[in-house]
Structures are given as C-alpha cells and as structure tokens.
Amino acid sequence: MATKDASRRLFADLEEQVAKLTQELRAPDTPKSSTRLISPASAQKSPYPSSGRSINLSSPMVPTTNIVDSDVKHTEKLLRDEIDQRMKRMNAEQKALAELERELEELEKTTRQDATLLQKRIEANDREVARAQDLFDKKAKEFQEAKQRLDEKLEIRSVLTEELMNVMSEMDRAKKLKLEQLMSKLQQTIQRM
C-alpha cells in the first residue's frame, strides 16, 4: 500500500515537473503556437541598426516556435519515458515485494503451525512430567518409609539376636554348671557305693 502511494506521489511530481518545464519553455504572454526563443528585449532591437527594421517573431519566416515546440515535445517525451521507466521499475519492485510478503507470510504460517504443534507437545509433556514427578515423590516417600521400617526391623533383629546370644550363652553356662553339678553328684553317689 505504501509503495502504491509513493508511486502515485512520484508520478504526480513528475507530471508537475513536466508541466513546469513546458511552461518555462513557453513564454507566458504568447499563445502556444507563437512561443519564442528570443527574449523580448532582443526582439525589440533591430538586427539592422542602420535601417531601423525589426523582426516580427510571429511571422512564418522565423521558425522559433517550431524549434521550441519540438524541444518541448522532445523534453516531454524524455520525461514521459523516464516516468514510464520509473513506473515499470516501481511495478517490478511492487511485484517483488508482494512475492516476498507472500513468501514471508507462508513461512510465518508454517512456523506458526510448527510452533503450535510443539507448544501442544510441550504442554502434553509437562502433564506427563507432572504425573511422573508426583509418582516419583510418592515412591520416594514410600521408599523412605520402607527404609525407615527396614532400619527399625534391622535394629530390632540386632537387639533380638544379641538377646538370643546372651540367652544361649547363659543357657550354655547354666547347662555346663548343671552338668558339673550332676557329675559331681554322680561321683559322690559312686563313691558312696
């Protein structure tokens, strides 16, 4: 849109320049068909000072209007050619810009679709991570509780094992003592006999 406005302004500026040049080439006080190249001051002077004759610029014998008109037409043609060239370049640039905008829009559309897809996958993964984290926390808590129970059971086992060893040791001592007593009684009984 901005390039269209710029091209319109450029075209209008060039048209205005053509009009100004055309006006400059034509004298403001003469009609288009009698434009002169000779200034009014020099037209008043006679080329023949001794005879007192002056040149009439509107007469068909002086070809100044044809020269001016052809110069104006040539200048107008050059300016119009320049305007046409610039318009062609601007149109080509507009087409290139439109193509570039279309390609960028297509790229942006594809990128947006990819980003949306990735965002959905990230959100799904976030939910899975949250579930896995909850499960991990739960299992970690269960592990800690199980480890604590295991440690308690191992401690109890250690205490019970120690008690068993003490009991066994006491029992062995008691058996030994009892055996010694029985042996002693047996020997005493044998000696009495």
XYZ file of C-alpha atoms in Angstrom:
193
model
C 0.000 0.000 0.000
C 2.797 2.387 0.916
C 4.590 1.679 -2.348
C 1.404 2.433 -4.335
C 1.060 5.778 -2.559
C 4.744 6.507 -3.160
C 4.427 5.656 -6.843
C 1.357 7.882 -7.174
C 3.212 10.752 -5.500
C 6.228 10.214 -7.746
C 4.043 10.137 -10.846
C 2.283 13.329 -9.733
C 5.668 15.002 -9.035
C 6.967 14.032 -12.466
C 3.778 15.296 -14.143
C 4.185 18.558 -12.258
C 7.823 18.845 -13.402
C 6.770 18.238 -16.996
C 4.140 20.963 -16.693
C 6.658 23.421 -15.192
C 9.232 22.703 -17.856
C 6.591 23.133 -20.525
C 5.570 26.477 -19.035
C 9.185 27.614 -18.752
C 9.831 26.802 -22.377
C 6.811 28.806 -23.460
C 6.566 32.493 -22.831
C 3.656 33.350 -20.538
C 2.442 36.270 -22.706
C 2.302 34.441 -26.035
C -0.010 31.675 -27.230
C 1.318 28.114 -27.599
C 1.725 28.405 -31.350
C 3.860 31.561 -31.145
C 6.375 30.603 -28.461
C 9.696 32.337 -28.956
C 13.233 31.558 -28.004
C 14.377 35.163 -28.380
C 13.898 37.315 -25.317
C 11.501 40.274 -25.604
C 14.353 42.751 -25.110
C 16.363 41.363 -28.008
C 13.204 41.198 -30.165
C 12.798 44.949 -29.859
C 16.293 45.582 -31.164
C 16.719 45.560 -34.863
C 19.306 43.279 -36.354
C 19.794 46.020 -38.897
C 20.563 49.109 -36.832
C 21.006 51.442 -39.766
C 17.694 50.640 -41.442
C 15.510 50.724 -38.325
C 13.726 47.480 -39.275
C 12.613 44.973 -36.611
C 11.888 41.258 -36.793
C 8.340 40.048 -36.328
C 8.536 36.817 -34.353
C 5.000 35.740 -35.165
C 5.719 35.646 -38.885
C 6.113 32.236 -40.565
C 9.585 33.147 -41.684
C 11.007 32.807 -38.148
C 10.981 29.085 -37.160
C 11.460 29.695 -33.438
C 8.039 28.323 -32.455
C 8.647 25.070 -34.263
C 12.021 24.693 -32.597
C 10.555 25.474 -29.172
C 7.604 23.160 -29.768
C 9.900 20.348 -30.897
C 12.172 20.983 -27.899
C 9.151 20.925 -25.599
C 7.842 17.780 -27.230
C 11.258 16.170 -27.031
C 11.580 17.140 -23.347
C 8.060 15.905 -22.668
C 8.874 12.641 -24.441
C 12.071 12.231 -22.414
C 10.227 12.960 -19.170
C 7.383 10.597 -20.091
C 9.927 7.906 -20.981
C 11.614 8.493 -17.630
C 8.232 8.309 -15.880
C 7.411 5.096 -17.750
C 10.775 3.588 -16.798
C 10.295 4.546 -13.165
C 6.746 3.203 -13.191
C 7.996 -0.096 -14.668
C 10.687 -0.298 -12.011
C 8.170 0.521 -9.282
C 5.734 -2.073 -10.629
C 8.531 -4.651 -10.715
C 9.527 -3.694 -7.174
C 5.888 -3.895 -6.075
C 5.579 -7.358 -7.589
C 8.833 -8.433 -5.935
C 7.650 -7.004 -2.612
C 4.280 -8.711 -2.955
C 6.016 -12.019 -3.716
C 8.364 -11.500 -0.769
C 5.430 -10.682 1.523
C 3.610 -13.806 0.299
C 6.665 -15.978 0.910
C 7.209 -14.434 4.343
C 3.552 -14.964 5.195
C 3.793 -18.601 4.059
C 6.964 -19.066 6.105
C 5.333 -17.402 9.105
C 2.255 -19.607 8.687
C 4.414 -22.753 8.582
C 6.475 -21.542 11.540
C 3.313 -20.686 13.466
C 1.900 -24.170 12.777
C 5.165 -25.808 13.857
C 5.279 -23.641 16.979
C 1.655 -24.503 17.823
C 2.361 -28.214 17.370
C 5.489 -28.010 19.503
C 3.654 -25.999 22.145
C 0.948 -28.689 22.338
C 3.593 -31.386 22.626
C 5.388 -29.405 25.350
C 2.119 -28.979 27.273
C 1.409 -32.732 26.983
C 4.958 -33.471 28.104
C 4.556 -31.056 31.030
C 1.492 -33.010 32.157
C 3.425 -36.286 31.864
C 6.359 -34.780 33.767
C 3.982 -33.590 36.500
C 2.469 -37.093 36.790
C 5.918 -38.700 36.792
C 7.128 -36.205 39.408
C 4.104 -36.965 41.598
C 4.731 -40.697 41.216
C 8.431 -40.186 41.945
C 7.653 -38.129 45.046
C 5.163 -40.766 46.206
C 7.623 -43.614 45.564
C 10.437 -41.633 47.197
C 8.259 -41.128 50.263
C 7.295 -44.823 50.249
C 10.976 -45.700 49.847
C 11.942 -43.513 52.791
C 9.164 -45.003 54.902
C 10.138 -48.557 53.838
C 13.799 -47.803 54.535
C 12.898 -46.446 57.941
C 10.822 -49.573 58.677
C 13.672 -51.758 57.430
C 16.147 -49.909 59.623
C 13.805 -50.317 62.597
C 13.372 -54.051 61.869
C 17.109 -54.476 61.428
C 17.664 -52.727 64.739
C 15.087 -54.953 66.439
C 16.669 -58.020 64.836
C 20.070 -56.923 66.026
C 18.742 -56.457 69.562
C 16.905 -59.801 69.457
C 19.971 -61.548 68.053
C 22.062 -60.096 70.817
C 19.486 -61.206 73.368
C 19.427 -64.662 71.776
C 23.197 -64.854 72.010
C 23.027 -63.775 75.633
C 20.289 -66.313 76.352
C 22.216 -69.054 74.559
C 25.359 -68.109 76.374
C 23.503 -68.115 79.686
C 21.906 -71.397 78.830
C 25.267 -72.910 77.915
C 26.665 -71.674 81.191
C 23.654 -72.982 83.048
C 23.920 -76.374 81.294
C 27.603 -76.531 81.997
C 27.008 -75.691 85.609
C 24.159 -78.180 85.838
C 26.268 -80.803 84.139
C 29.087 -80.146 86.528
C 26.667 -80.421 89.426
C 25.223 -83.623 88.077
C 28.671 -85.045 87.517
C 29.664 -84.051 90.966
C 26.573 -85.715 92.440
C 27.155 -88.783 90.328
C 30.687 -89.064 91.563
C 29.545 -88.634 95.096
C 26.935 -91.295 94.630
C 29.500 -93.632 93.086
C 31.902 -93.036 95.898
C 29.281 -93.905 98.436
C 28.572 -97.064 96.859
